[in-house]
Coordinates of N, CA and C in Angstrom, one line a residue:
X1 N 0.8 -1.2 0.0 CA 0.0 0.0 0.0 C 0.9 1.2 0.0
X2 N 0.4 2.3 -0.3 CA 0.9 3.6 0.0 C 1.4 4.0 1.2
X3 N 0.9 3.2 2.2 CA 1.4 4.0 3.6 C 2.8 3.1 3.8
X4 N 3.4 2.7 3.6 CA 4.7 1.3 4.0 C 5.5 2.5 3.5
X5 N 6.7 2.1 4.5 CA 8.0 2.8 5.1 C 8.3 3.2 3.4
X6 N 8.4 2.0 2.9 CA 9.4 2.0 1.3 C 8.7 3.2 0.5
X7 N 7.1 2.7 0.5 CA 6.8 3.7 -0.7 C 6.9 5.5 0.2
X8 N 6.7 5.8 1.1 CA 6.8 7.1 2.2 C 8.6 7.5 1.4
X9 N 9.8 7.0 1.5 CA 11.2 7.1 1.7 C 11.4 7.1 -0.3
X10 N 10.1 6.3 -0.9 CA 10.0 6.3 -2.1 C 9.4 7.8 -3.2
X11 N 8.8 8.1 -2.0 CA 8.1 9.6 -2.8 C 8.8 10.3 -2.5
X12 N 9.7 10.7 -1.2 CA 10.7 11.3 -0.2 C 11.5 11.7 -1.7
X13 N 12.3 10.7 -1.8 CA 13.3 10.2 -2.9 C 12.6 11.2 -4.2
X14 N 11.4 10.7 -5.0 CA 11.3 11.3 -6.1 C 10.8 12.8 -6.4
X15 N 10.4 13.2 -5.1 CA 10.1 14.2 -4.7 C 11.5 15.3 -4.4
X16 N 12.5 15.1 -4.0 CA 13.7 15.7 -3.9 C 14.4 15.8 -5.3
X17 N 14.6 14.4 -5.7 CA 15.1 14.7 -7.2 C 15.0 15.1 -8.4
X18 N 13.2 15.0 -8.6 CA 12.5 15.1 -9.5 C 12.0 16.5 -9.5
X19 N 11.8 17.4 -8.5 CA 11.1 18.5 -8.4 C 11.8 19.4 -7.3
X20 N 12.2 19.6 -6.2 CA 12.7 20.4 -5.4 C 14.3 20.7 -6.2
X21 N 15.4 19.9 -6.4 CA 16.6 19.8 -6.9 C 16.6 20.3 -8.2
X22 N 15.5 19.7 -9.1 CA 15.7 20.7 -10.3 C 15.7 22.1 -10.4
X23 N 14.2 22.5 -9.5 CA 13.7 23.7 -9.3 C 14.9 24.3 -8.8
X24 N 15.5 23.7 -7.9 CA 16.8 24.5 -7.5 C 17.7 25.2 -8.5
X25 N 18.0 23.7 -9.5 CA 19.0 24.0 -10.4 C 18.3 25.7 -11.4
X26 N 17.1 25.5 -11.3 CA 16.6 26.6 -12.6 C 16.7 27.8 -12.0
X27 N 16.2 27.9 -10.8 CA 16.7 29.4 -10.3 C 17.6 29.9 -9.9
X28 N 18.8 28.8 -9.6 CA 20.3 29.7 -9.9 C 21.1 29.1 -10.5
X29 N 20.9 27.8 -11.1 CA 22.3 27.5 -11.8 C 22.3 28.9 -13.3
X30 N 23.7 28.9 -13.8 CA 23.6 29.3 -15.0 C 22.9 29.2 -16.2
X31 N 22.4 29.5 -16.9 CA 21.4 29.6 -18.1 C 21.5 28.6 -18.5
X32 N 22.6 28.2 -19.4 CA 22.5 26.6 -20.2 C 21.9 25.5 -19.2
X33 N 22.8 25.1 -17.9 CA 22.1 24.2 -17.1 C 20.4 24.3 -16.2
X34 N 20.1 25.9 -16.4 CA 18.6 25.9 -15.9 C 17.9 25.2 -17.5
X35 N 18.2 25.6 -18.5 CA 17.1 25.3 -19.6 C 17.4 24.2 -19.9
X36 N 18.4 23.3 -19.5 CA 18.5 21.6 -19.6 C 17.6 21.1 -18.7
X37 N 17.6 21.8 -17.8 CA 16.6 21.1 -16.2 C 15.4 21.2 -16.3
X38 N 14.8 22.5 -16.9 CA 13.2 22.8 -17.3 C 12.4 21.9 -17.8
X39 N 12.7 21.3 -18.7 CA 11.8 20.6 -19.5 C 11.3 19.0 -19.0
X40 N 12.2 18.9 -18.2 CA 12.0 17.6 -17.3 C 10.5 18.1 -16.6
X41 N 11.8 19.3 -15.4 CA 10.6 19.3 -14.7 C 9.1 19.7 -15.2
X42 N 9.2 20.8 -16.3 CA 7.4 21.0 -16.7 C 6.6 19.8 -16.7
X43 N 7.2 18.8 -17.5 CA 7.0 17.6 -17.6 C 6.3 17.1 -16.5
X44 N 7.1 16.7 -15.6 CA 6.7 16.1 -14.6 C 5.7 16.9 -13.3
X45 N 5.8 18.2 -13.8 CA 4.7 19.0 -12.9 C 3.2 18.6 -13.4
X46 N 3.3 18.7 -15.1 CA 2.3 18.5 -15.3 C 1.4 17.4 -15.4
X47 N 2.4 16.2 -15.4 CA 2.0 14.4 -14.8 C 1.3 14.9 -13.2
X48 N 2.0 15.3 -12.6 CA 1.2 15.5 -11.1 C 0.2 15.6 -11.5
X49 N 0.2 16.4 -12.1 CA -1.4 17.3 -11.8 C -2.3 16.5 -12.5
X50 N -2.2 15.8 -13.8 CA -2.7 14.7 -14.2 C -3.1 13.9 -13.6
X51 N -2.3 13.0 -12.8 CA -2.5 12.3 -11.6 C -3.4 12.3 -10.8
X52 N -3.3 13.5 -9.9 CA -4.4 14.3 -9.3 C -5.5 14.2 -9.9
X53 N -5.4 14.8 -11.1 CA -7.0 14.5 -11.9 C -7.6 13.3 -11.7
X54 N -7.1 12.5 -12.3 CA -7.1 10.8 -12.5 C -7.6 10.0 -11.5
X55 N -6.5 10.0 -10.7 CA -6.4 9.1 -9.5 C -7.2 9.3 -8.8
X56 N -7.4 10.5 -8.5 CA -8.5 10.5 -7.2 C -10.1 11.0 -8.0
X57 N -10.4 10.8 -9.3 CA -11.8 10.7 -9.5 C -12.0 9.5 -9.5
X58 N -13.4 9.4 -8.8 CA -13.5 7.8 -9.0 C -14.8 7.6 -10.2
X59 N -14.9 8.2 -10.9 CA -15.3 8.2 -12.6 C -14.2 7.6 -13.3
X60 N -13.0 7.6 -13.2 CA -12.1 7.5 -14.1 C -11.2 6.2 -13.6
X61 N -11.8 5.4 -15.2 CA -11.6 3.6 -14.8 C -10.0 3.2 -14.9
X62 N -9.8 2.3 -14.4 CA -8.0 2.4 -13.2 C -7.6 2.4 -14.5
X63 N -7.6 1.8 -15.8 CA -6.8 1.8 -16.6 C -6.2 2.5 -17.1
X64 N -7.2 3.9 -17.7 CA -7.0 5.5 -17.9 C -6.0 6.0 -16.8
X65 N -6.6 5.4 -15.3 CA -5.6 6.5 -14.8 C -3.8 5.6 -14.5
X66 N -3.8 4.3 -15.2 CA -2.6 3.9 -15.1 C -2.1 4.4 -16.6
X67 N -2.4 4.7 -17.4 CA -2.1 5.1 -18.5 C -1.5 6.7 -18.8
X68 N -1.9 7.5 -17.5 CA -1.7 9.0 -17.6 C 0.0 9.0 -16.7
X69 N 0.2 8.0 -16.0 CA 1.8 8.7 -15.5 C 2.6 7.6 -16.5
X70 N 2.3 6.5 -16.9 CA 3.2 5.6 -17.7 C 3.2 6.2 -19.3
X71 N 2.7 7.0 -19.6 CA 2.4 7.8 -21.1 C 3.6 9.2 -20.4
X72 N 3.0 9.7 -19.4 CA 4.4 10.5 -19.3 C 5.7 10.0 -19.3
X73 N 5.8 9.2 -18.2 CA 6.9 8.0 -18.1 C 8.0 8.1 -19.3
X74 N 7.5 7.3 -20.2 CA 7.9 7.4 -21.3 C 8.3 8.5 -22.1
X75 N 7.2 9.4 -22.1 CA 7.5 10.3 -22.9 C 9.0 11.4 -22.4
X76 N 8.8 11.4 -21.1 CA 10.2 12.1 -20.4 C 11.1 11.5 -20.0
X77 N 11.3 10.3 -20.6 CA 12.5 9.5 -20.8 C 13.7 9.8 -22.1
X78 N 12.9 10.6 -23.2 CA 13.6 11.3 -24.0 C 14.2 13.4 -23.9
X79 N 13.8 13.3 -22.6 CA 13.6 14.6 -22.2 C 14.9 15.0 -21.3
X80 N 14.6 13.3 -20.1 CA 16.4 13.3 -19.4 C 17.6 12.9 -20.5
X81 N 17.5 12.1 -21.2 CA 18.1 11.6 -22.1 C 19.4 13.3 -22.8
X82 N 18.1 13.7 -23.1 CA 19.0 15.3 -23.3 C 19.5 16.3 -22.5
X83 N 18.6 16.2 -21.0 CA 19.1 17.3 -20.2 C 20.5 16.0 -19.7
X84 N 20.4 15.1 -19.9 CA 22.1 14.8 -19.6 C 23.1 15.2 -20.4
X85 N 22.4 15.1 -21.4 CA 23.9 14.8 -22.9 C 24.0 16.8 -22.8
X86 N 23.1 17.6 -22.4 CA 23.4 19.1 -22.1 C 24.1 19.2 -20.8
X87 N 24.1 18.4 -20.3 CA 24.4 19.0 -18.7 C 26.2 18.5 -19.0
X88 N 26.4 16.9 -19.5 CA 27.4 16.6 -19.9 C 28.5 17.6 -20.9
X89 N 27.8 18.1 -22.0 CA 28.4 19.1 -22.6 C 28.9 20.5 -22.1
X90 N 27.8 20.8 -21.0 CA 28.5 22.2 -20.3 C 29.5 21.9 -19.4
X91 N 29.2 20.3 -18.4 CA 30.4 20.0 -17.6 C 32.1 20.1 -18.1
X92 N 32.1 19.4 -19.8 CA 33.1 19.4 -20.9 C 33.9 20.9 -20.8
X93 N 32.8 21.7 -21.2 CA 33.4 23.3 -21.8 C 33.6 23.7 -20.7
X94 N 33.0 23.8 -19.5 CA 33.3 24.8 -18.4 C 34.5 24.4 -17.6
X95 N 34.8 23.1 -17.7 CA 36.0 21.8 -17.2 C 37.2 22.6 -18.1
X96 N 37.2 22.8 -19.4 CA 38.3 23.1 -20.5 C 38.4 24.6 -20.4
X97 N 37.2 25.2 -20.3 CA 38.1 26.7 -20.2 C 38.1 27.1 -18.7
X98 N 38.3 26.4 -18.0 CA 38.9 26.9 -16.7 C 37.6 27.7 -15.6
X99 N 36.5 27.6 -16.2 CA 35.6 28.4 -15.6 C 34.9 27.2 -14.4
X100 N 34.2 28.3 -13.3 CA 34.0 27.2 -12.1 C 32.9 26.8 -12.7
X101 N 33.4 25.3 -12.8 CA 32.1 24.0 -12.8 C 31.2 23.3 -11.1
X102 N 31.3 24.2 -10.5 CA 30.6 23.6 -9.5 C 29.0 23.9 -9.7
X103 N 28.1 24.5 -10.4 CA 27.1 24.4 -10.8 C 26.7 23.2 -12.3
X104 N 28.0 23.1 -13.5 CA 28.3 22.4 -14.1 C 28.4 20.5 -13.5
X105 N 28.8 20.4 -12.4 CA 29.2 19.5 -11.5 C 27.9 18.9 -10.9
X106 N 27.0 19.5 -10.1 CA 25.8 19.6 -9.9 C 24.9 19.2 -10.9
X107 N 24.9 19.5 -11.9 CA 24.1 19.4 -13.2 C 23.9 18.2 -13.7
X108 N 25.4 18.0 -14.3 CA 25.6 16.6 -14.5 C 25.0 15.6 -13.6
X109 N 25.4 15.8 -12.2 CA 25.3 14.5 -11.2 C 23.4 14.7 -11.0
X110 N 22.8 15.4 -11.2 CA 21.6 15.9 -11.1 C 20.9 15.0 -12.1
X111 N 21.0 15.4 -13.3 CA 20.7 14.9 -14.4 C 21.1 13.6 -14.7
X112 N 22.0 12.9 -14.3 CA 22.3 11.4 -14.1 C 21.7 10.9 -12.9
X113 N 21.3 11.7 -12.1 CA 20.8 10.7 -11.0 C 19.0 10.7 -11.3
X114 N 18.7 12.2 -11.9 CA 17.3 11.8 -12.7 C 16.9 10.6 -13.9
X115 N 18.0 10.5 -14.7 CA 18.0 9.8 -15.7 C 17.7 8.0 -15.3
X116 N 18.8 7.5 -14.2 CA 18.8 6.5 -14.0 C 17.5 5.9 -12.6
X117 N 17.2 7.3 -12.0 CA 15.6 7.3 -11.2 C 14.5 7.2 -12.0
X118 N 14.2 7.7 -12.8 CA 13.0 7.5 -13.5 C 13.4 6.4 -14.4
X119 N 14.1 6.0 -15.1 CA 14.4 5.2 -16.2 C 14.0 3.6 -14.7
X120 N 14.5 3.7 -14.2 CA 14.2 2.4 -13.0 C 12.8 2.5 -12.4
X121 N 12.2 3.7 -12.1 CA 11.2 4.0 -12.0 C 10.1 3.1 -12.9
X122 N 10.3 3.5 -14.4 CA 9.4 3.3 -15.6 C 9.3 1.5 -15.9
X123 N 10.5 1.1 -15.4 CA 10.8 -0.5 -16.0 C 10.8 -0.9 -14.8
X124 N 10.9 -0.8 -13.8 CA 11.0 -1.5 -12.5 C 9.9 -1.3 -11.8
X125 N 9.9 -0.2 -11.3 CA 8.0 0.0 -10.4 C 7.5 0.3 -11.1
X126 N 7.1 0.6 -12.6 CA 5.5 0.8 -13.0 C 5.2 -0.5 -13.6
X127 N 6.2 -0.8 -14.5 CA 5.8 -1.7 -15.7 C 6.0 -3.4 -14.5
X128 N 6.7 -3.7 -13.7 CA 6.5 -5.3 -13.3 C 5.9 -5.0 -11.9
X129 N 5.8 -3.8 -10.7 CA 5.1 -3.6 -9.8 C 3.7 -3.1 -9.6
X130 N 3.9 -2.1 -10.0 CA 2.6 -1.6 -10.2 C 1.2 -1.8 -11.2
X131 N 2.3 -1.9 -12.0 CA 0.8 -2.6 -13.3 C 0.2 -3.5 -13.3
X132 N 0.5 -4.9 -12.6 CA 0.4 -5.8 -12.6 C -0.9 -5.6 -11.4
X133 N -0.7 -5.4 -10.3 CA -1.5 -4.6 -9.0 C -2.4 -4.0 -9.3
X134 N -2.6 -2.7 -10.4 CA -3.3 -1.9 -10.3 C -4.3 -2.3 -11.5
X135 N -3.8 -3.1 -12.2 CA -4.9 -3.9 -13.7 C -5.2 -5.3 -13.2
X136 N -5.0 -5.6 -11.8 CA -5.9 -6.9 -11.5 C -6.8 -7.1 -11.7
X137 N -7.5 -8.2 -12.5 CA -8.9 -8.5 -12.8 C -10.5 -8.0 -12.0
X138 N -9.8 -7.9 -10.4 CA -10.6 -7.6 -9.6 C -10.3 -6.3 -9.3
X139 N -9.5 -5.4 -9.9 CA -9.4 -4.3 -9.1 C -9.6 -3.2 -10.7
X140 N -9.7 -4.1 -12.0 CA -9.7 -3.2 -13.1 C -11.2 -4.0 -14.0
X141 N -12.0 -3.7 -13.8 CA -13.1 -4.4 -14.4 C -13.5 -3.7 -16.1
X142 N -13.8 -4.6 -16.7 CA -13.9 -4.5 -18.1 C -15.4 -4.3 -18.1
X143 N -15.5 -3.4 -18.8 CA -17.2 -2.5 -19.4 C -17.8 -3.2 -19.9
X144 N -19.1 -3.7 -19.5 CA -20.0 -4.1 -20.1 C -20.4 -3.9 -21.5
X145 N -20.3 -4.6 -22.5 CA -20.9 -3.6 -23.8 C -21.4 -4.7 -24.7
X146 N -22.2 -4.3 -25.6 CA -23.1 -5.4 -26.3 C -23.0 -4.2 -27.7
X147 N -22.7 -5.1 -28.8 CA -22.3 -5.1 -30.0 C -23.3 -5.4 -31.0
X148 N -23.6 -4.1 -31.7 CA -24.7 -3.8 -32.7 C -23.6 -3.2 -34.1
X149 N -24.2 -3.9 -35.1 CA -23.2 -3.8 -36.6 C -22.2 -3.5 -36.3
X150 N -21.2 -4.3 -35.9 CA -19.7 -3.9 -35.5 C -19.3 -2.9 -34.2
X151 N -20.3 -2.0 -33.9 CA -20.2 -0.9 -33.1 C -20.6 -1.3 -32.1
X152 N -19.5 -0.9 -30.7 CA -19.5 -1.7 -29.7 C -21.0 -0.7 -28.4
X153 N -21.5 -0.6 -28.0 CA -22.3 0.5 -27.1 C -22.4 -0.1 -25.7
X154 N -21.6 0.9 -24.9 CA -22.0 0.0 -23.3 C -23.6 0.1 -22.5
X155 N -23.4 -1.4 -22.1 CA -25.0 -1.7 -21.4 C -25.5 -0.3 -20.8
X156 N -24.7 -0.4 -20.0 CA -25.3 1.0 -18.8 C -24.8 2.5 -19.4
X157 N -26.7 3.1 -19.6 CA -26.5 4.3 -20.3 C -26.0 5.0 -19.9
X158 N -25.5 5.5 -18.7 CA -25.0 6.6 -18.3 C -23.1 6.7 -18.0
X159 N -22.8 5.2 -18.3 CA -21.6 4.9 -18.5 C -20.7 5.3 -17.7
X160 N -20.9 6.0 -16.4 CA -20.3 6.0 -15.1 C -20.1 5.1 -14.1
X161 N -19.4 4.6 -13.7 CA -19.3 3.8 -12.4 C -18.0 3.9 -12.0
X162 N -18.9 3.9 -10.4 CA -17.5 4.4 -9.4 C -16.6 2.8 -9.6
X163 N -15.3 3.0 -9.4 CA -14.2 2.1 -9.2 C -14.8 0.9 -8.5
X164 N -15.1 1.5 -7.6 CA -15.5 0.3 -6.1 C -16.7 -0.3 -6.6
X165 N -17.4 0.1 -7.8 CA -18.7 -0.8 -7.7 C -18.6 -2.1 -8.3
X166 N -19.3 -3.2 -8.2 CA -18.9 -4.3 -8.8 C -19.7 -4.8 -9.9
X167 N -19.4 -5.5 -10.7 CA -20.4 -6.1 -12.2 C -21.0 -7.3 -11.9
X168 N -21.2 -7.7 -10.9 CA -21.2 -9.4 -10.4 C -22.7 -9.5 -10.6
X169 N -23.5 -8.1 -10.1 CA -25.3 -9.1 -10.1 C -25.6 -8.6 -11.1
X170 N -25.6 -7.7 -12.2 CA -26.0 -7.3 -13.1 C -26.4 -8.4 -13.9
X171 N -27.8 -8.0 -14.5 CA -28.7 -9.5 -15.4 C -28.3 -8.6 -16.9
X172 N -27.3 -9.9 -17.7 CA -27.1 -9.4 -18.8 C -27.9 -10.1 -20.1
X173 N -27.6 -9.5 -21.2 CA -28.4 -10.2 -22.2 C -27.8 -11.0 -22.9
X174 N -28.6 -11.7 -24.1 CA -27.7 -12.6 -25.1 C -26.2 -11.9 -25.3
X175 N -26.6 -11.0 -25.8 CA -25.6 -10.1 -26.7 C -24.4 -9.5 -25.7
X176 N -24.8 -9.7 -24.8 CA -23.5 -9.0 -24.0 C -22.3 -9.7 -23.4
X177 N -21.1 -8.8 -23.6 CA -19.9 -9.7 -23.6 C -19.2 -9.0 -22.6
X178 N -18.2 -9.2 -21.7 CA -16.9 -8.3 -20.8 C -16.5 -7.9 -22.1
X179 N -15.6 -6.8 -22.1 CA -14.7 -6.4 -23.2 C -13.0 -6.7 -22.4
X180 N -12.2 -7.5 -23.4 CA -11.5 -8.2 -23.4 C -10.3 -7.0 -23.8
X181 N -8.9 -6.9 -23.7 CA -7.7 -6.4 -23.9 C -7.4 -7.2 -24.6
X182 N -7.0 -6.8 -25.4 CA -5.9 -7.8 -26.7 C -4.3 -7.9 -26.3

């Protein structure tokens, strides 16, 4: 669950490196290494808030909302990918012409320790921890829907249901099937 020592020292962790540390880096490191740092973080501010959206409506079926931080995931894995190979390159020039690299220094080790946290993040806790958990048969229930000329229309007209409700007594018809993932 969320409340256990690991996941608490786990948010601790992505919360320091992911968003306080960069935010640092943007408001005083030097120009090149703030606008390598930026784009992560917008990134990942705006997954939060996604999240937020998501996660805590309970209109919005677990799948969607496991799809809204693993679609970021991904997508800002090409985003560290560059603020290293930038952060790397200023470390290079500012190392060779003699100029202080201790903001350069910072950057780098910033940006490598982002790269190799979310990249473990994305393959390690979402994709074999968490997915598996949060798309359990019982905890991710597939929509009722009954199929007219190819076109799928779900049973229940109003097409809302809270997370917690269950499909178990519902009397269905000939025509109606679970809908299946391929």
């Amino acid at each position: 669950g969320s409340d256990t020592s690991w996941f608490i020292c786990y948010m601790a962790s992505a919360t320091t490196v992911g968003v306080l540390l960069p935010l640092l880096t943007v408001v005083l490191a030097p120009t090149d290494e703030a606008d390598a740092a930026i784009s992560p973080l917008l990134v990942l501010w705006t997954q939060l808030t996604c999240e937020t959206a998501t996660m805590l409506n309970p209109y919005v079926h677990r799948f969607i909302a496991f799809l809204v931080p693993l679609g970021f995931f991904v997508y800002r894995e090409s985003l560290l990918v560059d603020w290293f190979s930038t952060s790397l390159a200023s470390y290079e020039s500012a190392s060779a012409s003699d100029t202080s690299s201790q903001w350069y220094t910072f950057g780098l080790i910033l940006s490598s320790v982002n790269l190799i946290f979310w990249t473990a993040n994305l393959f390690v806790f979402t994709l074999l921890r968490w997915a598996p958990e949060l798309l359990a048969d019982d905890k991710c229930e597939s929509p009722e829907i009954e199929w007219k000329m190819m076109v799928p229309h779900q049973v229940k007209p109003n097409g809302l249901k809270k997370k917690s409700s269950s499909v178990g007594g519902d009397e269905q018809g000939k025509n109606t099937v679970p809908a299946k993932a391929a």
